């Protein structure tokens, strides 16, 4: 803990120094990526908890519905996607709060660089560290839910694309509620309606694969959603952070 | 005309002027909404001919359609007010946005419940995962989200801006949600009876609907102005003109 | 008038329950969305003027 607190200002100084050297948007972005990576890799609990949550929610279904393959296999795409979606949502809750508490978020906002690339870097690193492991875990849980083999690849691909959109959109909600001490339920209420298109296309892709059709159309739509989120949500996150931190 | 609108806009930015002018507008909104709604009710319930497919249950349309109409347009208005607040920093826009949220939620609720009641004689079930009903339900959650965010955040300026941003993000998302839900619906359900697939309506069926839609809009204005006036007084309680106004009483 | 008698009007060809319940609910909600803000406005006015009177009394 102590080590992190000592390292953080150093990481921040490095960010500003490197950014000044390159003094371009991409330079700021790359420096922010490095900083976020160093910080987020250290928070082991925040990385592992969403995975455990994902697995636990999936385990609830055989216990609650039925352990037989006839009943579990048809609902497997929906169960896996809903569980993954909730896990992504939960993992986002603590995205900005540590930075707000130790004051580095405020510094980032006043340092004069455009906030959008900084927040994009934060979300991308979070996606890489939290959502990609989730994607890797998903096939194992798929086997446990009797998901047909031909759908496993589509499951991973759709989760990979979908979780990027989910992270980017969810980060807006996380940024809006950063100022609150605890925001779990409120953030869920804000963000879940926006998650429904991703859920629809994600499970649609898997249904198509299970039925032996091509899932390309669904995956393309998921990719389109992720790209739109990639283009627009950094600006919304930046605006939300400014509102939450300095009220402007 | 343009200049007149511009002056009106700038004047509406002043709380005092807003309070005074809306006081003059209120009776007009109230009267026109009562008149239009009364007219629409009588015509729609008693004089419009029966629909040959759905029987008399189609009369629910005269409240269901205006409510659904308003549910969507109130969200757009809220987002427009949000843009005005964030771009031009006009504080009165937030007063209006705050007043819009509850009535928008009520309209969404009305359209959901009347849709369910209408579904019973038409589809034989209270709830169907119909594309329209489903996206209306999501819209209802969007309203609840905006209201919950305002409730949770403080101070009020922060809550105002956060709600404005959320409403704008919501408006960008609504077409995506609507499209995806339509798509999901066509994938899962074979075409069923659609409420809108009707032959062209005769005027005796169409006119009551027109009156009801206008009446709902007037009632919206009435309700929003009432809420906004109370909010203006609360926010400006320390200012001179409110003291002056209340001293006269 | 489309209906022949009052009982016809209330019965609505068997759909009376659906039609009347949805109209009743809508009317209640619409009225309350005007009445409650109106009462609230009056209450706010009264509260603020009472507050003002208190302040005036204190400064005297």
Coordinates of C-alpha atoms in Angstrom, one line a residue:
Chain A
X1 CA 0.0 0.0 0.0
X2 CA 2.7 2.4 1.0
X3 CA 4.7 1.6 -2.0
X4 CA 1.7 2.5 -4.3
X5 CA 1.3 5.8 -2.6
X6 CA 5.0 6.6 -3.1
X7 CA 5.0 5.5 -6.7
X8 CA 1.9 7.3 -7.7
X9 CA 3.2 10.9 -7.8
X10 CA 6.3 9.6 -9.5
X11 CA 4.2 7.9 -12.2
X12 CA 2.2 11.1 -12.5
X13 CA 5.4 13.2 -12.9
X14 CA 6.6 10.8 -15.5
X15 CA 3.4 11.2 -17.4
X16 CA 3.7 15.0 -17.5
X17 CA 7.4 14.9 -18.3
X18 CA 6.9 12.5 -21.2
X19 CA 3.9 14.4 -22.4
X20 CA 5.8 17.6 -22.4
X21 CA 8.6 16.1 -24.4
X22 CA 6.3 14.8 -27.0
X23 CA 3.6 17.5 -26.5
X24 CA 1.1 15.9 -28.8
X25 CA -2.2 14.2 -28.2
X26 CA -0.7 10.8 -29.0
X27 CA 2.2 11.4 -26.7
X28 CA -0.2 12.2 -23.8
X29 CA -2.2 9.1 -24.6
X30 CA 0.8 6.8 -24.6
X31 CA 2.2 8.3 -21.4
X32 CA -1.3 7.9 -19.8
X33 CA -1.4 4.3 -21.0
X34 CA 1.9 3.5 -19.3
X35 CA 0.8 5.1 -16.1
X36 CA -2.5 3.3 -16.0
X37 CA -0.9 0.0 -16.7
X38 CA 1.6 0.4 -13.8
X39 CA -1.2 1.4 -11.5
X40 CA -3.9 -1.1 -12.4
X41 CA -1.6 -4.1 -12.5
X42 CA -0.9 -3.6 -8.9
X43 CA -4.5 -3.7 -7.8
X44 CA -4.7 -7.5 -7.7
X45 CA -8.0 -7.7 -5.9
X46 CA -9.8 -5.5 -8.4
X47 CA -8.5 -7.7 -11.2
X48 CA -9.5 -11.0 -9.7
X49 CA -12.8 -10.1 -8.1
X50 CA -14.8 -9.7 -11.3
X51 CA -13.6 -13.1 -12.5
X52 CA -14.8 -14.7 -9.3
X53 CA -18.1 -12.8 -9.6
X54 CA -18.6 -14.0 -13.2
X55 CA -18.0 -17.6 -12.2
X56 CA -20.2 -17.4 -9.2
X57 CA -23.2 -15.9 -11.0
X58 CA -22.9 -18.6 -13.7
X59 CA -22.8 -21.3 -11.0
X60 CA -26.1 -19.9 -9.5
X61 CA -28.0 -21.0 -12.6
X62 CA -27.6 -24.7 -12.5
X63 CA -28.4 -24.6 -8.8
X64 CA -31.4 -22.3 -9.3
X65 CA -32.9 -23.6 -12.6
X66 CA -31.8 -27.1 -13.3
X67 CA -28.6 -29.1 -13.7
X68 CA -29.7 -31.0 -16.8
X69 CA -28.3 -30.3 -20.3
X70 CA -31.7 -30.0 -22.0
X71 CA -32.6 -27.0 -19.9
X72 CA -29.1 -25.4 -19.4
X73 CA -27.9 -25.5 -23.0
X74 CA -30.6 -23.3 -24.5
X75 CA -30.2 -20.6 -21.9
X76 CA -26.4 -20.8 -21.7
X77 CA -25.7 -17.9 -24.1
X78 CA -28.0 -15.6 -22.2
X79 CA -26.6 -16.7 -18.8
X80 CA -23.0 -16.3 -19.8
X81 CA -23.7 -12.9 -21.4
X82 CA -25.7 -11.5 -18.5
X83 CA -23.1 -12.7 -16.0
X84 CA -20.3 -11.2 -18.0
X85 CA -22.1 -8.0 -18.4
X86 CA -22.7 -7.7 -14.7
X87 CA -19.1 -8.6 -13.9
X88 CA -17.9 -5.8 -16.3
X89 CA -20.3 -3.4 -14.6
X90 CA -19.1 -4.3 -11.1
X91 CA -15.5 -4.0 -12.1
X92 CA -16.0 -0.5 -13.4
X93 CA -17.3 0.8 -10.1
X94 CA -13.9 1.5 -8.7
X95 CA -12.4 2.8 -11.9
X96 CA -12.0 6.5 -10.9
X97 CA -12.5 6.5 -7.2
X98 CA -8.9 5.7 -6.0
X99 CA -7.6 8.5 -8.3
X100 CA -10.2 10.8 -6.8
X101 CA -9.3 9.9 -3.2
X102 CA -5.6 10.4 -3.6
X103 CA -6.0 13.6 -5.5
X104 CA -4.3 12.5 -8.7
X105 CA -7.6 12.8 -10.7
X106 CA -7.8 16.5 -9.8
X107 CA -4.2 17.0 -10.9
X108 CA -4.9 15.3 -14.2
X109 CA -7.9 17.6 -14.8
X110 CA -6.0 20.8 -14.1
X111 CA -2.7 19.8 -15.9
X112 CA -4.0 21.3 -19.1
X113 CA -4.1 18.3 -21.4
X114 CA -7.2 17.2 -23.0
X115 CA -9.0 14.8 -20.6
X116 CA -10.6 12.6 -23.2
X117 CA -7.4 10.7 -24.2
X118 CA -6.5 10.3 -20.6
X119 CA -9.8 8.8 -19.8
X120 CA -9.7 6.6 -22.9
X121 CA -6.3 5.3 -21.8
X122 CA -7.8 4.4 -18.4
X123 CA -10.7 2.5 -19.8
X124 CA -8.6 0.7 -22.4
X125 CA -6.1 -0.5 -19.8
X126 CA -9.0 -1.6 -17.6
X127 CA -10.5 -3.5 -20.5
X128 CA -7.2 -5.2 -21.2
X129 CA -6.7 -6.2 -17.6
X130 CA -10.2 -7.0 -16.5
X131 CA -12.3 -7.9 -19.5
X132 CA -9.7 -10.0 -21.5
X133 CA -9.3 -12.4 -18.6
X134 CA -13.1 -12.6 -18.4
X135 CA -13.1 -13.6 -22.1
X136 CA -10.5 -16.3 -21.5
X137 CA -12.5 -17.7 -18.6
X138 CA -15.8 -17.7 -20.5
X139 CA -15.2 -21.0 -22.5
X140 CA -14.6 -22.9 -19.4
X141 CA -17.9 -21.8 -17.9
X142 CA -19.5 -22.4 -21.3
X143 CA -18.5 -26.1 -21.1
X144 CA -20.0 -26.3 -17.6
X145 CA -23.3 -25.0 -19.1
X146 CA -23.2 -27.5 -22.0
X147 CA -22.7 -24.7 -24.6
X148 CA -22.2 -26.4 -28.0
X149 CA -18.6 -26.4 -29.2
X150 CA -19.3 -24.4 -32.4
X151 CA -20.5 -21.5 -30.3
X152 CA -17.3 -21.2 -28.1
X153 CA -15.3 -19.2 -30.6
X154 CA -18.2 -16.8 -31.1
X155 CA -18.7 -16.5 -27.4
X156 CA -15.1 -15.3 -26.9
X157 CA -15.2 -13.0 -29.9
X158 CA -18.5 -11.5 -29.0
X159 CA -17.5 -11.0 -25.4
X160 CA -14.2 -9.4 -26.5
X161 CA -16.0 -6.9 -28.8
X162 CA -18.9 -6.4 -26.5
X163 CA -16.9 -5.9 -23.3
X164 CA -15.1 -3.0 -25.0
X165 CA -18.4 -1.2 -25.6
X166 CA -19.6 -2.1 -22.1
X167 CA -16.4 -0.7 -20.5
X168 CA -16.5 2.5 -22.5
X169 CA -20.2 3.1 -21.8
X170 CA -20.1 2.0 -18.2
X171 CA -17.1 4.3 -17.6
X172 CA -19.5 7.3 -18.2
X173 CA -21.7 6.1 -15.4
X174 CA -18.7 5.4 -13.2
X175 CA -17.4 8.9 -13.9
X176 CA -20.8 10.5 -13.1
X177 CA -21.0 8.8 -9.8
X178 CA -17.3 9.1 -8.8
X179 CA -18.0 11.8 -6.3
X180 CA -20.3 9.5 -4.3
X181 CA -18.9 7.4 -1.5
X182 CA -20.8 4.3 -2.7
X183 CA -22.6 4.1 -6.0
X184 CA -23.1 0.4 -6.8
X185 CA -26.9 0.4 -7.2
X186 CA -27.2 3.9 -8.6
X187 CA -24.5 3.2 -11.3
X188 CA -26.3 -0.1 -12.2
X189 CA -29.5 1.8 -12.6
X190 CA -27.8 4.5 -14.8
X191 CA -25.8 2.1 -17.0
X192 CA -27.9 -1.0 -17.5
X193 CA -30.4 0.5 -20.0
X194 CA -27.5 1.4 -22.2
X195 CA -26.2 -2.1 -22.1
X196 CA -29.2 -3.7 -23.7
X197 CA -28.2 -3.3 -27.3
X198 CA -24.8 -5.0 -26.6
X199 CA -26.6 -7.9 -24.8
X200 CA -29.0 -8.3 -27.7
X201 CA -26.3 -8.5 -30.3
X202 CA -24.0 -10.6 -28.2
X203 CA -26.5 -13.3 -27.4
X204 CA -27.8 -13.0 -31.0
X205 CA -24.4 -13.9 -32.3
X206 CA -24.2 -16.9 -30.1
X207 CA -27.7 -18.1 -31.1
X208 CA -26.8 -17.8 -34.7
X209 CA -23.7 -19.9 -34.2
X210 CA -25.6 -22.5 -32.2
X211 CA -28.2 -22.8 -35.0
X212 CA -25.4 -23.2 -37.5
X213 CA -25.7 -19.8 -39.2
X214 CA -23.0 -17.3 -39.6
X215 CA -22.6 -14.9 -36.7
X216 CA -20.8 -12.4 -38.9
X217 CA -23.7 -9.8 -39.0
X218 CA -24.1 -9.8 -35.2
X219 CA -20.3 -9.5 -34.7
X220 CA -20.1 -6.7 -37.2
X221 CA -22.9 -4.9 -35.3
X222 CA -21.1 -5.4 -32.0
X223 CA -17.9 -4.1 -33.6
X224 CA -19.8 -1.1 -34.8
X225 CA -21.2 -0.4 -31.3
X226 CA -17.7 -0.7 -29.9
X227 CA -16.3 1.7 -32.5
X228 CA -19.1 4.3 -31.9
X229 CA -18.5 4.0 -28.1
X230 CA -14.7 4.3 -28.8
X231 CA -15.3 7.6 -30.7
X232 CA -17.9 9.2 -28.5
X233 CA -17.6 8.0 -24.9
X234 CA -14.1 9.5 -24.1
X235 CA -15.6 12.9 -24.5
X236 CA -18.6 12.1 -22.3
X237 CA -16.3 10.5 -19.7
X238 CA -14.1 13.6 -19.7
X239 CA -17.1 15.9 -19.3
X240 CA -18.5 13.7 -16.5
X241 CA -15.2 13.7 -14.6
X242 CA -15.0 17.5 -14.9
X243 CA -18.5 17.7 -13.5
X244 CA -17.9 15.2 -10.7
X245 CA -14.5 16.7 -9.6
X246 CA -14.8 20.4 -10.1
X247 CA -18.5 20.9 -10.7
X248 CA -18.1 22.7 -14.1
Chain B
X1 CA -39.5 36.5 -35.5
X2 CA -36.0 35.3 -34.9
X3 CA -35.1 38.4 -32.9
X4 CA -38.2 38.0 -30.9
X5 CA -37.3 34.4 -30.1
X6 CA -33.8 35.4 -29.2
X7 CA -35.1 38.1 -26.8
X8 CA -37.6 35.6 -25.3
X9 CA -34.8 33.1 -24.8
X10 CA -32.5 35.6 -23.0
X11 CA -35.3 36.9 -20.9
X12 CA -36.3 33.3 -19.9
X13 CA -32.8 33.0 -18.5
X14 CA -33.7 35.5 -15.7
X15 CA -35.5 33.7 -12.8
X16 CA -37.5 36.7 -12.0
X17 CA -38.8 37.2 -15.5
X18 CA -39.4 33.5 -15.9
X19 CA -41.5 33.5 -12.7
X20 CA -43.6 36.5 -13.8
X21 CA -44.2 35.4 -17.4
X22 CA -45.1 31.8 -16.5
X23 CA -47.6 33.2 -14.0
X24 CA -49.3 34.8 -17.0
X25 CA -49.0 31.7 -19.2
X26 CA -50.4 29.2 -16.6
X27 CA -54.1 29.9 -17.0
X28 CA -53.8 29.5 -20.7
X29 CA -52.1 26.2 -20.4
X30 CA -54.6 25.1 -17.8
X31 CA -57.7 26.1 -19.8
X32 CA -56.5 24.8 -23.1
X33 CA -55.5 21.4 -21.6
X34 CA -58.8 21.0 -19.8
X35 CA -60.8 22.0 -22.9
X36 CA -58.8 19.8 -25.3
X37 CA -58.8 16.8 -23.0
X38 CA -62.5 17.2 -22.3
X39 CA -63.3 17.4 -26.0
X40 CA -61.0 14.5 -26.8
X41 CA -62.5 12.4 -24.1
X42 CA -66.1 12.9 -25.1
X43 CA -65.4 12.5 -28.8
X44 CA -63.1 9.5 -28.3
X45 CA -65.2 7.6 -25.8
X46 CA -68.7 8.3 -27.1
X47 CA -68.7 9.5 -30.7
X48 CA -65.8 7.8 -32.5
X49 CA -67.0 4.7 -34.4
X50 CA -65.9 1.2 -33.3
X51 CA -62.8 -0.4 -34.8
X52 CA -64.1 -3.4 -36.7
X53 CA -61.0 -5.5 -35.7
X54 CA -60.5 -4.6 -32.1
X55 CA -63.9 -3.6 -31.0
X56 CA -64.3 -0.9 -28.4
X57 CA -61.0 -1.6 -26.8
X58 CA -59.3 0.5 -29.4
X59 CA -60.6 3.5 -27.5
X60 CA -57.6 3.0 -25.2
X61 CA -55.6 4.4 -28.1
X62 CA -56.8 7.9 -27.3
X63 CA -54.8 7.9 -24.1
X64 CA -52.1 5.3 -24.9
X65 CA -50.8 7.0 -28.1
X66 CA -50.6 10.6 -26.7
X67 CA -48.8 9.2 -23.5
X68 CA -46.3 7.3 -25.6
X69 CA -45.8 10.3 -27.8
X70 CA -45.0 12.5 -24.8
X71 CA -42.9 9.9 -23.1
X72 CA -40.5 10.1 -26.0
X73 CA -40.6 13.8 -26.7
X74 CA -40.2 14.7 -23.0
X75 CA -36.9 12.9 -23.0
X76 CA -35.8 14.9 -26.1
X77 CA -36.9 18.1 -24.4
X78 CA -34.9 17.1 -21.3
X79 CA -31.8 16.5 -23.4
X80 CA -32.3 19.8 -25.2
X81 CA -32.5 21.6 -21.9
X82 CA -29.3 19.8 -20.9
X83 CA -27.5 21.1 -24.0
X84 CA -28.7 24.6 -23.2
X85 CA -27.4 24.2 -19.6
X86 CA -24.0 22.7 -20.6
X87 CA -23.3 25.0 -23.6
X88 CA -24.9 28.3 -22.6
X89 CA -24.8 27.8 -18.9
X90 CA -28.4 28.9 -18.5
X91 CA -29.5 27.8 -15.1
X92 CA -33.2 28.1 -15.8
X93 CA -32.8 25.2 -18.3
X94 CA -32.0 22.9 -15.4
X95 CA -35.1 24.1 -13.6
X96 CA -37.1 23.0 -16.6
X97 CA -35.2 19.8 -17.0
X98 CA -35.8 18.9 -13.4
X99 CA -39.5 19.6 -13.8
X100 CA -39.7 17.5 -17.0
X101 CA -38.3 14.3 -15.5
X102 CA -41.2 13.2 -13.3
X103 CA -43.9 14.0 -15.8
X104 CA -41.9 12.1 -18.5
X105 CA -41.8 9.1 -16.2
X106 CA -45.5 9.4 -15.5
X107 CA -46.3 9.5 -19.2
X108 CA -44.1 6.4 -19.8
X109 CA -45.8 4.6 -17.0
X110 CA -49.3 5.5 -18.4
X111 CA -48.3 4.2 -21.8
X112 CA -46.9 1.0 -20.4
X113 CA -50.0 0.3 -18.2
X114 CA -52.6 1.2 -20.8
X115 CA -50.6 -0.8 -23.4
X116 CA -50.8 -3.8 -21.0
X117 CA -54.5 -3.3 -20.4
X118 CA -55.0 -3.0 -24.2
X119 CA -53.0 -6.1 -24.7
X120 CA -55.4 -8.2 -22.7
X121 CA -58.4 -8.1 -25.2
X122 CA -56.2 -7.7 -28.2
X123 CA -53.4 -10.3 -27.7
X124 CA -55.0 -12.3 -24.9
X125 CA -52.2 -11.5 -22.5
X126 CA -51.3 -8.7 -20.1
X127 CA -47.7 -8.5 -21.1
X128 CA -46.0 -9.5 -24.3
X129 CA -42.3 -8.9 -25.1
X130 CA -43.4 -6.7 -28.0
X131 CA -40.7 -4.4 -29.4
X132 CA -42.6 -1.2 -28.6
X133 CA -43.5 -2.2 -25.0
X134 CA -39.9 -3.4 -24.4
X135 CA -38.3 -0.2 -25.6
X136 CA -40.9 1.8 -23.6
X137 CA -39.9 -0.2 -20.5
X138 CA -36.2 0.7 -21.1
X139 CA -37.2 4.4 -21.5
X140 CA -39.0 4.2 -18.2
X141 CA -35.7 2.9 -16.6
X142 CA -33.8 5.8 -18.3
X143 CA -36.2 8.3 -16.6
X144 CA -35.7 6.6 -13.3
X145 CA -31.9 6.8 -13.7
X146 CA -32.0 10.5 -14.4
X147 CA -34.2 11.1 -11.3
X148 CA -32.1 8.9 -9.1
X149 CA -28.9 10.6 -10.2
X150 CA -30.3 14.0 -9.3
X151 CA -31.4 12.7 -6.0
X152 CA -28.0 11.3 -5.1
X153 CA -25.7 14.1 -6.2
X154 CA -25.0 17.3 -4.4
X155 CA -24.5 20.2 -4.6
X156 CA -27.3 21.1 -6.9
X157 CA -25.1 22.6 -9.7
X158 CA -23.2 19.3 -9.9
X159 CA -26.4 17.3 -10.0
X160 CA -27.8 19.6 -12.7
X161 CA -24.8 19.1 -15.0
X162 CA -24.5 15.4 -14.4
X163 CA -28.2 14.9 -15.2
X164 CA -27.8 17.0 -18.3
X165 CA -24.9 14.9 -19.5
X166 CA -26.8 11.7 -18.7
X167 CA -29.9 12.9 -20.7
X168 CA -27.7 13.8 -23.7
X169 CA -25.9 10.4 -23.6
X170 CA -29.4 8.8 -23.3
X171 CA -30.7 10.6 -26.4
X172 CA -27.7 9.3 -28.5
X173 CA -28.5 5.9 -27.2
X174 CA -32.2 5.8 -27.6
X175 CA -32.1 5.2 -31.4
X176 CA -29.6 2.4 -30.9
X177 CA -31.7 0.8 -28.2
X178 CA -34.8 1.1 -30.3
X179 CA -33.1 -0.4 -33.4
X180 CA -31.6 -3.3 -31.4
X181 CA -34.9 -4.0 -29.7
X182 CA -36.8 -4.0 -33.0
X183 CA -34.2 -6.4 -34.4
X184 CA -34.3 -8.6 -31.4
X185 CA -38.1 -8.7 -31.6
X186 CA -38.1 -9.7 -35.3
X187 CA -35.6 -12.5 -34.5
X188 CA -37.5 -14.0 -31.7
X189 CA -41.2 -13.5 -32.5
X190 CA -43.1 -14.1 -35.7
X191 CA -45.2 -11.2 -36.8
X192 CA -48.2 -10.8 -34.6
X193 CA -51.1 -8.3 -34.5
X194 CA -49.5 -4.9 -34.7
X195 CA -51.4 -2.1 -33.1
X196 CA -50.5 0.4 -35.8
X197 CA -51.4 -1.7 -38.9
X198 CA -54.7 -0.3 -39.4
X199 CA -56.4 1.1 -42.5
X200 CA -56.5 4.9 -42.8
X201 CA -58.7 6.3 -40.0
X202 CA -61.8 8.3 -40.8
X203 CA -61.8 11.8 -39.3
X204 CA -64.3 10.9 -36.6
X205 CA -61.6 8.5 -35.3
X206 CA -58.7 10.7 -36.1
X207 CA -59.9 14.0 -34.7
X208 CA -60.3 12.9 -31.0
X209 CA -56.7 11.6 -31.2
X210 CA -55.5 15.0 -32.4
X211 CA -57.3 16.7 -29.6
X212 CA -55.9 14.3 -27.0
X213 CA -52.3 14.8 -28.2
X214 CA -52.7 18.5 -28.0
X215 CA -54.4 18.3 -24.7
X216 CA -51.6 16.1 -23.3
X217 CA -49.0 18.7 -24.5
X218 CA -50.9 21.5 -22.9
X219 CA -51.1 19.5 -19.6
X220 CA -47.4 18.8 -19.9
X221 CA -46.8 22.6 -20.1
X222 CA -49.1 23.2 -17.2
X223 CA -47.5 20.7 -14.9
X224 CA -43.9 21.7 -15.9
X225 CA -44.6 25.3 -15.3
X226 CA -46.1 24.6 -11.8
X227 CA -43.1 22.5 -10.8
X228 CA -40.6 25.0 -12.3
X229 CA -42.2 27.9 -10.5
X230 CA -41.9 26.2 -7.1
X231 CA -38.3 25.3 -7.9
X232 CA -37.4 28.8 -8.9
X233 CA -38.8 30.1 -5.6
X234 CA -36.8 27.6 -3.6
X235 CA -33.6 28.3 -5.5
X236 CA -34.0 32.0 -5.4
X237 CA -35.3 32.2 -1.9
X238 CA -32.4 34.5 -0.8
X239 CA -32.8 37.0 -3.7
X240 CA -34.5 40.4 -3.5
X241 CA -37.3 39.8 -5.9
X242 CA -38.6 36.7 -4.1
X243 CA -38.5 38.6 -0.8
X244 CA -40.4 41.5 -2.5
X245 CA -42.9 39.1 -4.0
X246 CA -43.6 37.3 -0.7
X247 CA -43.8 40.4 1.3
X248 CA -46.7 41.7 -0.6
X249 CA -48.8 38.8 0.4
Chain C
X1 CA -73.4 9.5 -30.3
X2 CA -72.1 6.2 -31.3
X3 CA -73.8 4.1 -28.6
X4 CA -77.5 3.4 -28.4
X5 CA -77.9 3.4 -24.6
X6 CA -76.0 4.2 -21.4
X7 CA -75.6 0.5 -20.6
X8 CA -74.1 0.0 -24.0
X9 CA -71.7 2.9 -23.4
X10 CA -70.6 1.4 -20.0
X11 CA -70.3 -2.1 -21.4
X12 CA -68.3 -1.1 -24.5
X13 CA -69.2 -4.3 -26.2
X14 CA -67.6 -6.4 -23.5
X15 CA -64.4 -4.4 -23.3
X16 CA -65.8 -2.0 -20.7
X17 CA -63.5 -3.1 -17.9
X18 CA -60.4 -2.6 -20.0
X19 CA -61.4 0.8 -21.4
X20 CA -62.7 2.3 -18.2
X21 CA -59.9 1.1 -16.0
X22 CA -57.3 2.5 -18.3
X23 CA -59.1 5.8 -18.6
X24 CA -59.6 6.0 -14.8
X25 CA -56.0 5.3 -14.1
X26 CA -54.8 7.9 -16.7
X27 CA -57.1 10.5 -15.4
X28 CA -55.9 10.0 -11.8
X29 CA -52.3 10.2 -12.9
X30 CA -52.8 13.3 -15.1
X31 CA -54.8 15.1 -12.4
X32 CA -52.2 14.3 -9.7
X33 CA -49.4 15.5 -12.0
X34 CA -51.0 18.9 -12.0
X35 CA -52.6 19.0 -8.5
X36 CA -49.5 17.8 -6.5
X37 CA -47.2 20.4 -8.1
X38 CA -49.8 23.1 -7.5
X39 CA -50.1 22.2 -3.8
X40 CA -46.4 22.1 -3.6
X41 CA -46.1 25.5 -5.1
X42 CA -48.5 26.9 -2.6
X43 CA -46.8 25.2 0.2
X44 CA -43.4 26.5 -0.9
X45 CA -44.7 30.1 -1.1
X46 CA -46.2 29.8 2.4
X47 CA -43.0 28.3 3.8
X48 CA -40.8 30.9 2.3
X49 CA -42.9 33.8 3.5
X50 CA -43.0 32.4 7.0
X51 CA -39.2 32.0 6.9
X52 CA -39.0 35.6 5.7
X53 CA -41.2 36.8 8.5
X54 CA -39.1 35.0 11.1
X55 CA -36.0 36.5 9.7
X56 CA -37.6 40.0 9.8
X57 CA -38.6 39.4 13.4
X58 CA -35.1 38.3 14.4
X59 CA -33.4 41.3 12.9
X60 CA -35.7 43.8 14.6

